[in-house]
XYZ file of C-alpha atoms in Angstrom:
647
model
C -7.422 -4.771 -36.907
C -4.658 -1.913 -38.347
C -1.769 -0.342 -36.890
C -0.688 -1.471 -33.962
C -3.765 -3.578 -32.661
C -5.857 -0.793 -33.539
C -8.941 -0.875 -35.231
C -10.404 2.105 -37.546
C -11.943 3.652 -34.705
C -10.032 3.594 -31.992
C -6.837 4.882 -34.469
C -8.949 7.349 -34.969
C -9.260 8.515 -31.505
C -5.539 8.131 -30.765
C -3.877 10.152 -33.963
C -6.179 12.967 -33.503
C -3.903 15.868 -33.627
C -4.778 19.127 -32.093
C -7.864 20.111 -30.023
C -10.366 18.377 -27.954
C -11.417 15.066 -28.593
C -14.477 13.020 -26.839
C -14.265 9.546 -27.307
C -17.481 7.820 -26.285
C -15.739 4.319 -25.270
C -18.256 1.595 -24.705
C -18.219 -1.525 -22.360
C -14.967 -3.580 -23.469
C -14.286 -1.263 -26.566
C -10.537 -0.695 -25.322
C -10.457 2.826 -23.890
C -7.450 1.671 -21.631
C -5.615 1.177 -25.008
C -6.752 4.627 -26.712
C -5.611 6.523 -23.672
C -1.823 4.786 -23.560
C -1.702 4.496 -27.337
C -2.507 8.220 -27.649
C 0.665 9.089 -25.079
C 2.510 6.851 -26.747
C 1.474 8.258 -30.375
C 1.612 12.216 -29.217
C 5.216 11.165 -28.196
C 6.887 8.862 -30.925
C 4.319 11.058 -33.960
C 4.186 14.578 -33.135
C 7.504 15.082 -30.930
C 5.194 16.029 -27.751
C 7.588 15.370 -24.349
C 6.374 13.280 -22.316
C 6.532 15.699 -19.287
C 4.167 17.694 -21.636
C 1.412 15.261 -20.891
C -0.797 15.079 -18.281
C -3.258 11.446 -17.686
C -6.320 11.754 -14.998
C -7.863 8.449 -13.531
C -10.290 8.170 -10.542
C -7.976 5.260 -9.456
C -4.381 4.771 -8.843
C -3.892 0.992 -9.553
C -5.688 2.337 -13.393
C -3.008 4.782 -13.302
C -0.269 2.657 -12.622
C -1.349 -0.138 -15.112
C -1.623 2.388 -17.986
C 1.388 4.036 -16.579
C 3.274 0.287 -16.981
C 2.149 -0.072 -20.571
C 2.978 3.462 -21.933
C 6.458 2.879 -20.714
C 6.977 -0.930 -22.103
C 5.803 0.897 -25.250
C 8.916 3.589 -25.449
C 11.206 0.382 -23.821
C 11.031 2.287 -20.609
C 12.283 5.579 -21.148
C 8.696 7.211 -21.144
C 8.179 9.124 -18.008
C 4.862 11.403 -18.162
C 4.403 14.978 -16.485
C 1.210 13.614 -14.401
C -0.132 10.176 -14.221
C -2.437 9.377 -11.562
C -6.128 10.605 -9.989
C -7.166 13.793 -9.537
C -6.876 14.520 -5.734
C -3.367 14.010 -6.573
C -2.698 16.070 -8.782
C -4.632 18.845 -6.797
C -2.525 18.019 -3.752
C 0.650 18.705 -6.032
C -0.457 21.952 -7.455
C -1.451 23.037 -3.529
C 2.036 21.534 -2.506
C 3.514 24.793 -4.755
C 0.948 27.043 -4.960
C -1.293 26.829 -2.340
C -0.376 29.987 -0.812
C -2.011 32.225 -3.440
C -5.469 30.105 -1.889
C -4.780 30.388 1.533
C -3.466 27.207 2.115
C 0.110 26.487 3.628
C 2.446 23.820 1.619
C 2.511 21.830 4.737
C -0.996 21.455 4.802
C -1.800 17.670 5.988
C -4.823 15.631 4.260
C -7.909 14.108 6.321
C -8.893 10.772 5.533
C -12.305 10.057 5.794
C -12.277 9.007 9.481
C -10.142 12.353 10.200
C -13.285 14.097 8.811
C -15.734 12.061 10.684
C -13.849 12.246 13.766
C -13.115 16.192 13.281
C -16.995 16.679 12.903
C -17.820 14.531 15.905
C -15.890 17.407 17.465
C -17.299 19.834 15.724
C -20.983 18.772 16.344
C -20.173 18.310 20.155
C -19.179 22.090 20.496
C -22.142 22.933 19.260
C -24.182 21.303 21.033
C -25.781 18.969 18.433
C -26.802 15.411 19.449
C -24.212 12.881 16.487
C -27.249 10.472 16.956
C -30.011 11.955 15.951
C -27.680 13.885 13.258
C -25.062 11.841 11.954
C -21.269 13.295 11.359
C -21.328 11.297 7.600
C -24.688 12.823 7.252
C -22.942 16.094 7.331
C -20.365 15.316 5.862
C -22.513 14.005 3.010
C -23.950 17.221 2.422
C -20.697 19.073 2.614
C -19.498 16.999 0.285
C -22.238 17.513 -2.232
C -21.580 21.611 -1.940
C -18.091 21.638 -2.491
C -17.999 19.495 -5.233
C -20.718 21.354 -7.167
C -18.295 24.681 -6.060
C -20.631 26.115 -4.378
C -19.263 28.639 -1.447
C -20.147 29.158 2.163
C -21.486 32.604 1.391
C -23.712 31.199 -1.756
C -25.187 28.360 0.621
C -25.546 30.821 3.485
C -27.619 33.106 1.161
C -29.901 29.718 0.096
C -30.554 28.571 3.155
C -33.721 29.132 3.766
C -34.835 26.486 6.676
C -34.027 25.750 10.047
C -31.680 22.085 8.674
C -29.528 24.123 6.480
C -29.416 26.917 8.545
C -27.547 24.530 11.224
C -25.941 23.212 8.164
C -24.161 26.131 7.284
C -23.541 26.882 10.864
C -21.576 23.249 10.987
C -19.606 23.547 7.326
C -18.545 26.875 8.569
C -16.943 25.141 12.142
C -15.885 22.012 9.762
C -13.772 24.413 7.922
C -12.192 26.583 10.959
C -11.209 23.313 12.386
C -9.540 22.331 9.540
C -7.936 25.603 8.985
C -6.909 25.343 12.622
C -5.638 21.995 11.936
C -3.647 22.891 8.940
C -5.844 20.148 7.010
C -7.306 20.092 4.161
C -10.114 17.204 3.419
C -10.411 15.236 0.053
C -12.890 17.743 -1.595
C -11.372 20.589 -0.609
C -8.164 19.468 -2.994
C -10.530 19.726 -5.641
C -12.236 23.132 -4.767
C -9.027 24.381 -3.632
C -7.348 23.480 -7.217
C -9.982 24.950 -8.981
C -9.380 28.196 -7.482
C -5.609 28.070 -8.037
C -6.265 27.208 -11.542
C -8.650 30.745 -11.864
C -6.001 32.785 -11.061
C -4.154 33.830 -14.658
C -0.606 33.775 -13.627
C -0.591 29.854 -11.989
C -2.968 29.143 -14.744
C -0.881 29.935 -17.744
C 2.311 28.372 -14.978
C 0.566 25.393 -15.365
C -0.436 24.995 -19.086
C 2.920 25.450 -20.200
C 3.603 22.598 -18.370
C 1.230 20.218 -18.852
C -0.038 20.769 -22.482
C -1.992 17.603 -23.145
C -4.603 16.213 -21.185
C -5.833 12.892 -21.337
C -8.799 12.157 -18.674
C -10.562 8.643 -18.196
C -13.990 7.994 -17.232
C -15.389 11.144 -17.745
C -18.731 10.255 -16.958
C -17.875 10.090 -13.563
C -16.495 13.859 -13.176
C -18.271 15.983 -10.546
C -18.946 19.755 -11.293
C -15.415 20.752 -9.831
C -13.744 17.810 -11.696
C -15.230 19.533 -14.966
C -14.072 22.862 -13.883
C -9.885 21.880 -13.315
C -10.407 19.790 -16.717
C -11.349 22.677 -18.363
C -9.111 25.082 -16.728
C -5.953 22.694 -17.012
C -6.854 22.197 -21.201
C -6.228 26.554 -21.312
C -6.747 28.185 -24.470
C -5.028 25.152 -27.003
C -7.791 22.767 -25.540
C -5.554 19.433 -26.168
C -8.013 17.863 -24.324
C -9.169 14.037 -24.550
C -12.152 12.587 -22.523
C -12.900 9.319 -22.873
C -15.957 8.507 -21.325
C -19.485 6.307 -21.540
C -22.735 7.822 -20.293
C -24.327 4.320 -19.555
C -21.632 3.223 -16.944
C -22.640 6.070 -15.048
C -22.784 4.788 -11.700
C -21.665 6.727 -9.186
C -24.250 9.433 -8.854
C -24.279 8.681 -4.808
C -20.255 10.122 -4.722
C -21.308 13.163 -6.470
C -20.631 12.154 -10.440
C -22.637 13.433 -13.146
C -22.651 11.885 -16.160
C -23.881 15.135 -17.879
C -20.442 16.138 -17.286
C -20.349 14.369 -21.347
C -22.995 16.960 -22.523
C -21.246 20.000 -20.994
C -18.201 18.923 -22.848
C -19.582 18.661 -25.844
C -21.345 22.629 -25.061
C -17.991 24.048 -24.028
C -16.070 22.578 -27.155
C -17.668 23.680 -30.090
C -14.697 22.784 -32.518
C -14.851 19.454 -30.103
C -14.449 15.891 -32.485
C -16.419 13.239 -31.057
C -15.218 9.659 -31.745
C -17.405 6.096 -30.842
C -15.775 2.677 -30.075
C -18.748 0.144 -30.769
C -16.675 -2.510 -31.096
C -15.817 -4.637 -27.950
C -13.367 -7.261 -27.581
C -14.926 -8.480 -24.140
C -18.445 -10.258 -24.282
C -20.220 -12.101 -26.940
C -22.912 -10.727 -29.257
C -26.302 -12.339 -27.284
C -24.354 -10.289 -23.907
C -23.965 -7.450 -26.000
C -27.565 -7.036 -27.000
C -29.304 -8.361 -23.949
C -26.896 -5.541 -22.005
C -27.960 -2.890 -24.947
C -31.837 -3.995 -24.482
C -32.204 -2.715 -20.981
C -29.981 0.631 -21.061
C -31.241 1.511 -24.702
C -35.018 1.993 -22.434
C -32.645 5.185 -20.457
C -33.845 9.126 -22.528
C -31.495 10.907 -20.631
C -27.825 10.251 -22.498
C -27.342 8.492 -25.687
C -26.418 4.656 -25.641
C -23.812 3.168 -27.907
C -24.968 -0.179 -29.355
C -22.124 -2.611 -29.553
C -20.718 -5.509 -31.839
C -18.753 -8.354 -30.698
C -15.579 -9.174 -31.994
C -15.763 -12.563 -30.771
C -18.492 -14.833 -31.436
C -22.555 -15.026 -31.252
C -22.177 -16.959 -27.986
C -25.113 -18.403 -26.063
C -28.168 -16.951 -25.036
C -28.277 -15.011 -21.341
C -29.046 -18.070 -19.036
C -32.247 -17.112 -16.934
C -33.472 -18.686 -13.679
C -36.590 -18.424 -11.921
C -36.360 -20.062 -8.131
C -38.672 -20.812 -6.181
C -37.216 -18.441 -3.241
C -33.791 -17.136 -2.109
C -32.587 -20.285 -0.947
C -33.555 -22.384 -4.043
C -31.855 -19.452 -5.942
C -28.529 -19.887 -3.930
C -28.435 -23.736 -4.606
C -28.808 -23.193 -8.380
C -26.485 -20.675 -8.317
C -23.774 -22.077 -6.172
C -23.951 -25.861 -7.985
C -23.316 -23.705 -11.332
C -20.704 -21.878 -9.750
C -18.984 -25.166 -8.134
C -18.856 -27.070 -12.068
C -17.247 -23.814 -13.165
C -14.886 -23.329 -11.011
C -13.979 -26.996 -11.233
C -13.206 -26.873 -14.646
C -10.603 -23.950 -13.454
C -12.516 -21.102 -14.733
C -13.112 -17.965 -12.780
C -16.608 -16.959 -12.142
C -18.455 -13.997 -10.314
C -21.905 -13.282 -8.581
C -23.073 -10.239 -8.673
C -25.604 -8.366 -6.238
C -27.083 -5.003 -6.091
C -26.637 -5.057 -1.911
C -23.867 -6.436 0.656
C -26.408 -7.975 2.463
C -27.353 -10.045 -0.224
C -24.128 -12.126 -0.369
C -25.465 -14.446 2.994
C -27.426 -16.697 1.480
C -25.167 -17.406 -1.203
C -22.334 -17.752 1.429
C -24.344 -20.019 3.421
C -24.554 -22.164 0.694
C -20.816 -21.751 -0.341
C -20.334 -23.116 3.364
C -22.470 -25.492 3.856
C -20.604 -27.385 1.056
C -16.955 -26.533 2.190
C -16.341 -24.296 -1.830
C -13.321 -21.874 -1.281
C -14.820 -18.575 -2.039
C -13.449 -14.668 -2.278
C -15.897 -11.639 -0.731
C -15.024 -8.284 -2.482
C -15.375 -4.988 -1.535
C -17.203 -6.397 2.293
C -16.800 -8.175 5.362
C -18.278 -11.772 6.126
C -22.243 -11.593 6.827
C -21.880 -12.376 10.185
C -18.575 -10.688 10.462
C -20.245 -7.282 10.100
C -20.344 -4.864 13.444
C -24.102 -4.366 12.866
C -24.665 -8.452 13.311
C -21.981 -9.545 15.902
C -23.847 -6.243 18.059
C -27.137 -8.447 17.810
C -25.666 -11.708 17.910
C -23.666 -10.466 21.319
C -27.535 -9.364 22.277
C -28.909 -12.656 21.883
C -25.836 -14.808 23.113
C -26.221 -12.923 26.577
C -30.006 -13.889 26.307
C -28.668 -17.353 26.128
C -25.958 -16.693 28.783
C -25.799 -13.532 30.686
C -22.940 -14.714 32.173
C -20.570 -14.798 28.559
C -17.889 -12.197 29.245
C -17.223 -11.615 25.047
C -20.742 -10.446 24.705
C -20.972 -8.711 27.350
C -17.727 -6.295 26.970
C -19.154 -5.922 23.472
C -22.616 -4.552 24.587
C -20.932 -2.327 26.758
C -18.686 -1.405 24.098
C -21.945 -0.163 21.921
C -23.495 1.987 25.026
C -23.808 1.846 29.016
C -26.863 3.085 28.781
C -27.930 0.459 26.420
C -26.399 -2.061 28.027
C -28.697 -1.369 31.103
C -31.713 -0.984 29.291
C -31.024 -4.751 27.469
C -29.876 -5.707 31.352
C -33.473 -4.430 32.671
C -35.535 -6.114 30.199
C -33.768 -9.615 30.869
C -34.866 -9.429 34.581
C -38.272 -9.247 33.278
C -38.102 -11.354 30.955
C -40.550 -14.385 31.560
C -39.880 -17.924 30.538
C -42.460 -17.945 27.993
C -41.330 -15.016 26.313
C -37.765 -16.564 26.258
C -39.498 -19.533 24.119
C -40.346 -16.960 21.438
C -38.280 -17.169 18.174
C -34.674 -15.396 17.707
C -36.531 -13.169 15.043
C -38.604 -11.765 17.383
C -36.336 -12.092 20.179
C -34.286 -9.658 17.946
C -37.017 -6.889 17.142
C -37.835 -6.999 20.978
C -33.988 -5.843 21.678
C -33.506 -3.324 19.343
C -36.788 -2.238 20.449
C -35.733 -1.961 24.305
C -32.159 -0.978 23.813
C -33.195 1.635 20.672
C -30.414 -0.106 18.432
C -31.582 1.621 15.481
C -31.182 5.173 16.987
C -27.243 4.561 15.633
C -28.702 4.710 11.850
C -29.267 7.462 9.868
C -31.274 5.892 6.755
C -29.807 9.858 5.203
C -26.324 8.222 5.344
C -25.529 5.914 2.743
C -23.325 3.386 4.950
C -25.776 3.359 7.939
C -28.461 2.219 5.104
C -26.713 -0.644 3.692
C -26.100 -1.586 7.639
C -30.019 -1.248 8.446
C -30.171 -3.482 5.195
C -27.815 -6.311 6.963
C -30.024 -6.075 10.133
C -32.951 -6.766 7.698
C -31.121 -10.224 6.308
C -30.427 -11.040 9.577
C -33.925 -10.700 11.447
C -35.197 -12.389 8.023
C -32.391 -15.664 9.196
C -33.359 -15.447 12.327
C -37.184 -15.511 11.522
C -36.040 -19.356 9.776
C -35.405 -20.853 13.313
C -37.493 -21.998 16.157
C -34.912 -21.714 19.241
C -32.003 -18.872 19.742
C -29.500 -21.874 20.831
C -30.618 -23.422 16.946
C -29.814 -19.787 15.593
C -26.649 -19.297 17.764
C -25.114 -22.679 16.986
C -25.992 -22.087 13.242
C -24.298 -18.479 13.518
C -21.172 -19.450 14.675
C -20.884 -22.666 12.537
C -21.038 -20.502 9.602
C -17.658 -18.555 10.739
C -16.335 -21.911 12.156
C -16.218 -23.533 8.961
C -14.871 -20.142 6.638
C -13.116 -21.339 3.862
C -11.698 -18.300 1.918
C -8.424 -19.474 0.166
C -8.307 -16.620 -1.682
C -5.060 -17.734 -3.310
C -6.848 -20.671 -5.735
C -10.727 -19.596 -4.876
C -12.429 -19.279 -8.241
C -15.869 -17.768 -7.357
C -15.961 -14.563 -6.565
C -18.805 -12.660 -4.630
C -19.467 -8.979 -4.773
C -21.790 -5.722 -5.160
C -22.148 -4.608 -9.455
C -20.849 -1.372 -8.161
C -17.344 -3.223 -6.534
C -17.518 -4.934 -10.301
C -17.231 -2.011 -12.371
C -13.768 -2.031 -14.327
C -13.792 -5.796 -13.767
C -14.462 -8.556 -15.939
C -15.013 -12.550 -15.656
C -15.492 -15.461 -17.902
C -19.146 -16.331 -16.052
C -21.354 -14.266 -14.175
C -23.964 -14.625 -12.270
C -26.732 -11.872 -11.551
C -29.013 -12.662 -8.861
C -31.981 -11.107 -7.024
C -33.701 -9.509 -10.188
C -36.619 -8.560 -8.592
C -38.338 -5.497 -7.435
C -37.328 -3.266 -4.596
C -33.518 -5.795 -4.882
C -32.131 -4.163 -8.282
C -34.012 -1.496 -9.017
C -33.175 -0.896 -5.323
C -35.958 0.176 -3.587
C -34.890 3.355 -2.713
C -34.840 4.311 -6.640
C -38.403 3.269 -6.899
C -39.693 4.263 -3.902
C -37.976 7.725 -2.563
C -36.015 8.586 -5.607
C -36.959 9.719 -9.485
C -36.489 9.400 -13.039
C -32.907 10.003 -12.421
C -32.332 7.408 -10.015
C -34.286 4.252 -11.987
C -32.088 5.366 -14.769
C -29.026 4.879 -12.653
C -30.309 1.474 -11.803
C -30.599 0.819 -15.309
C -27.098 1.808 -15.760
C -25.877 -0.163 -13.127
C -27.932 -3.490 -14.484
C -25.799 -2.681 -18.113
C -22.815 -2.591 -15.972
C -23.490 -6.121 -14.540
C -24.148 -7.542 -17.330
C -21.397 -6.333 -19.235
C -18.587 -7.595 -17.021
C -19.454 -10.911 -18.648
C -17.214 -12.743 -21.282
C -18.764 -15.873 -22.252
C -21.809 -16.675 -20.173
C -23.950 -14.923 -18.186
C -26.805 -16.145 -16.275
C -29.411 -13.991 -14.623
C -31.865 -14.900 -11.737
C -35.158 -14.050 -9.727
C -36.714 -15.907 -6.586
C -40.585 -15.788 -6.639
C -40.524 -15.245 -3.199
C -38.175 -14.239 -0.749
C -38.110 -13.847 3.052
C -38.103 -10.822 4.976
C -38.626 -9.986 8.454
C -42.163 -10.226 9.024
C -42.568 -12.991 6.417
C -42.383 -14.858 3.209
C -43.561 -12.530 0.885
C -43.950 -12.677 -3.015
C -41.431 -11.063 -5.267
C -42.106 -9.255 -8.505
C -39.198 -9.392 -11.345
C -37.386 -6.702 -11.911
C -38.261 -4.328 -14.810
C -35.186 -4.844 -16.129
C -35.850 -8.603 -17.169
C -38.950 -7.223 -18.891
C -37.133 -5.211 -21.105
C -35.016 -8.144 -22.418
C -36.166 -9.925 -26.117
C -37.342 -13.236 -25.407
C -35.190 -14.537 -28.033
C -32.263 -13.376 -25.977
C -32.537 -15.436 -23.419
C -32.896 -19.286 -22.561
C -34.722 -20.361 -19.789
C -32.927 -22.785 -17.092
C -34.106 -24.798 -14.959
C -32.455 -26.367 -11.610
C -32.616 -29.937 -11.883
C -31.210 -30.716 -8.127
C -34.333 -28.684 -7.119
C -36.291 -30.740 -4.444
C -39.449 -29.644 -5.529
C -40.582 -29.052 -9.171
C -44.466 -28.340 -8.533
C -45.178 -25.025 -9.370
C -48.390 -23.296 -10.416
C -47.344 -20.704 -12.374
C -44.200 -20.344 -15.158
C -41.465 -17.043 -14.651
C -44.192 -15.438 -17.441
C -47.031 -15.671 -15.820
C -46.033 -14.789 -12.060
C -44.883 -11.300 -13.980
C -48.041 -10.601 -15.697
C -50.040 -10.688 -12.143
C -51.413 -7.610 -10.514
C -49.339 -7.487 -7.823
C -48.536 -3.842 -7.141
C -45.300 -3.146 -7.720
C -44.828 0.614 -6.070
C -47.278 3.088 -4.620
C -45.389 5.950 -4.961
C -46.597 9.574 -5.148
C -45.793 11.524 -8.415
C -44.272 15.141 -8.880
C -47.808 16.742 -8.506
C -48.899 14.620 -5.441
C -51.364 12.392 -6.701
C -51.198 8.853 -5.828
C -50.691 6.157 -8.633
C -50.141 2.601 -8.809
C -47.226 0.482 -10.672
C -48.580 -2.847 -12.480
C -46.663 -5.194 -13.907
C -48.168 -6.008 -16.922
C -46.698 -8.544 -19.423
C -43.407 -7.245 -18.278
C -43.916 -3.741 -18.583
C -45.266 -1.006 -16.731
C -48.140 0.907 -17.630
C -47.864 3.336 -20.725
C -48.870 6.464 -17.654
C -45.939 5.468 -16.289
C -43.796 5.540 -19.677
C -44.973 8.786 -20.054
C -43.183 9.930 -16.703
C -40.080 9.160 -18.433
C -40.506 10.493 -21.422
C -40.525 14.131 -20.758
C -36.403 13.899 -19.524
C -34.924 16.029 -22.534
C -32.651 13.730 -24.643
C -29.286 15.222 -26.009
């Protein structure tokens, strides 16, 4: 380490002097202390006021924090021209010029239910059914335009079907609405900013102001994110990014990681600076992590050095099915925590965190649920649950108001089918019970699978027909249900384990972690495999490095060879990602508490069958098939990565 806690590279990065500056920051490598040491530096060095300087985060709280250490380091007296995200900064520049875009001072913001609720209105006046065409569907879309800067006219001009036809039709009422309303929506800060920031006279206004720009996470910029960047830097450039291409994540909100590459293409004179050293995991973490996101062609992938020590191998654990998984997992979990140590299990879906709270409450462990509500505390599951309770009692007022609550009409419908309902299809199992309903009452016509929420809620209804499939009676189901909320035990005050999605995980870090449902069509999410591309395995792959890099000392990954879903039991295949991992990385674990040790076949061999992993059609509509063999996929299907252009 040198001056002031800095090592070579990241003192580097902070006394760079005049220009733009890219600073490719890896997992742990301390980019919060480049950014706050390079305020502090441009202040106390070069005689830069503070008002001068300008710092862009996605977040507030990351604002805040590195707002809180740039002042303890001028002994409070440091107050910056901007600190904070980037919708607020847009809403200040509209507050004063907004005007010159159309767009009255006293504009007020819409929240994302103002938008959904402004489209429902929207969609009603014209006529268009909100079930079979969701509001956040449209909004979606919208979304997607206006961040890439596209205008009305330009998507008018494109549209060349009947969907974006009505599309256009839709954004174009959206926007009178809001104009009407005096409202602006989140993107529209962004656009709207960007077109402020075109206009010469605000332009140079603005980068006498704010000279220096300091921007974190750039990797996660959308198209009009890259445009104010650019447009706030002016003609000196005093630009710093600070950014890492494989915790690129967020490709679903509209960020492009290839953001990076366009600011290397618009900076020619640009100096580009790496941080490979991390102060956060040990080495083995470090190059298991590396291992998997090093197999990504599309952006370049720092390899990283520990400064602490080798540490232990990455823990793997091959269960026999979900449940076997969750004991392991949760028994781990329990000794770590005991020992007053915080630990964290990590899953690529929200409805993957039931099992593992069954478990955490079927043996009374004090537990925290990030970023998501209880299983059964969900509105997609107590909707069901009300179904079946009323199947059990049709006289239970609670249910009842709650049916009603979800649709008349359905209501009826659920009401008819009970009168019919014969004793011996009342003996049938909750599981079926539960496809029967949705089948009579058309639950699922709520869902748009297009819309990213109503996907991870047709995902819960999938856990829960899989729960329900486990039981023989609906009173067995019921009773089980309700103990489950009965007997929450969430102290989140002195809890130690902590349960959430990778994606709530990202910026977070934790002494153990846990990785679990490595298998195929879990993490790589089916989706990416299945209906998306090269792009979208990639992001998977991102998003595994991201897991396994919020781990300090141990980390333990895990697989079930089997795992239940509605309609069955049926055999997993591990994930990719695990194939990609050195054997001498990792140490195999086994769970000694396990009432069954008789298996047939070791983690190894189950991976090296011929199951079929995807049948997928290519880019040139020819059918192929994905086999998992020894770990890896077939050399043709290599080959459909390799053409993505590397930088």
């Amino acid at each position: 380490m040198e001056e002031n806690g800095l090592n070579k590279e990241q003192l580097m990065a902070v006394t760079h002097k005049e220009g733009p500056i890219l600073v490719m920051a890896g997992a742990g490598s301390g980019k919060t202390r480049v950014l706050t040491h390079r305020a502090a530096w441009l202040i106390k060095k070069m005689g830069i006021g503070p008002d001068k300087i300008a710092l862009l985060t996605f977040t507030n709280k990351a604002a805040g924090e590195m707002k809180e250490r740039i002042k303890k380091m001028g002994a409070g007296k440091i107050e910056l021209g901007f600190s904070g995200t980037f919708h607020t900064l847009c809403a200040k520049l509209l507050r004063i010029f907004g005007l010159s875009v159309g767009v009255n001072p006293n504009f007020v913001i819409f929240d994302s239910d103002d938008s959904e609720s402004a489209m429902k209105e929207v969609l009603k006046a014209l006529s268009i059914d909100p079930k079979q065409n969701k509001p956040g569907m449209f909004l979606a879309l919208i979304s997607k335009m206006k961040n890439d800067l596209m205008s009305e006219k330009r998507a008018e001009e494109n549209a060349k079907d009947y969907f974006y036809r009505q599309l256009i039709k839709v954004w174009k009422a959206y926007q009178e609405k809001l104009t009407r309303n005096n409202a602006v929506d989140f993107d529209d800060l962004l656009v709207k900013a960007v077109e402020l920031l075109k206009i010469d006279r605000i332009r140079n206004e603005v980068n006498k102001k704010l000279e220096w720009i300091l921007v974190d996470e750039y990797q996660d910029t959308n198209k009009a994110q890259f445009e104010l960047t650019k447009l706030l830097a002016g003609e000196k450039k005093n630009i710093m990014a600070v950014g890492d291409a494989s915790q690129a994540i967020y490709a679903f909100r509209g960020a492009d990681y290839r953001n990076l590459r366009l600011f290397e293409e618009n900076y020619p004179e640009l100096v580009t600076v790496g941080l490979p050293k991390n102060y956060r995991s040990t080495q083995y973490i470090l190059d298991a992590a590396y291992s998997v996101v090093c197999n990504n062609v599309s952006h370049p992938t720092l390899r990283l050095s520990a400064e602490r020590e080798m540490g232990k191998r990455v823990y793997l654990f091959e269960a026999s099915d979900e449940r076997e998984e969750a004991r392991y997992v949760i028994s781990s979990a329990k000794k770590i925590s005991d020992r007053d140590e915080e630990v964290a299990i990590l899953y690529r879906t929200n409805a993957q965190s039931r099992t593992f709270e069954d478990e955490l409450l079927r043996r009374d462990i004090p537990y925290k649920l990030i970023g998501g509500l209880r299983f059964y505390n969900r509105a997609e599951v107590k909707d069901l649950i009300a179904y079946l309770r009323l199947l059990n009692n049709p006289k239970e007022e609670i249910s009842r108001t709650r049916i009603e609550k979800i649709g008349k009409r359905k209501a009826a419908m659920f009401d008819e089918w009970l009168l019919k309902l014969t004793e011996k299809k009342m003996e049938a199992k909750p599981g079926q019970l539960l496809e029967d309903i949705m089948n009579v009452t058309n639950y699922l016509d709520k869902f748009d699978e297009r819309d990213e929420e109503d996907a991870a809620r047709i995902e819960n209804i999938n856990e829960l027909l899989a729960v329900a499939s486990e039981f023989e009676t609906v009173s067995q189901f019921l009773e089980s249900a309700a103990l489950s909320e009965a007997e929450i035990k969430q102290k989140k005050s002195n809890a130690k384990i902590t349960l959430m999605t990778v994606h709530a995980a990202k910026g977070l870090e934790f002494p153990q972690v846990f990785v679990v449902g490595l298998e195929e069509g879990l993490f790589p999410h089916s989706r990416s495999i299945f209906e998306g591309g090269k792009e979208e395995v990639e992001e998977e792959r991102r998003l595994m490095y991201v897991a396994m890099t919020r781990a300090k000392e141990n980390l333990t990954l895990s697989f079930a060879r089997s795992r239940l879903v509605y309609g069955g039991r049926h055999t997993s295949i591990p994930s990719r990602f695990l194939a990609e991992i050195p054997e001498e990385y990792l140490e195999k674990v086994q769970d000694r508490t396990a009432r069954s040790k008789s298996r047939n076949n070791t983690w190894s061999e189950i991976a090296t069958s011929n199951t079929p992993r995807n049948d997928g059609v290519d880019e040139f509509g020819e059918k192929k098939r994905i086999i998992v063999q020894d770990w890896e996929v077939e050399e043709a299907v290599k080959d459909d990565f390799a053409d993505i252009d590397n930088w």
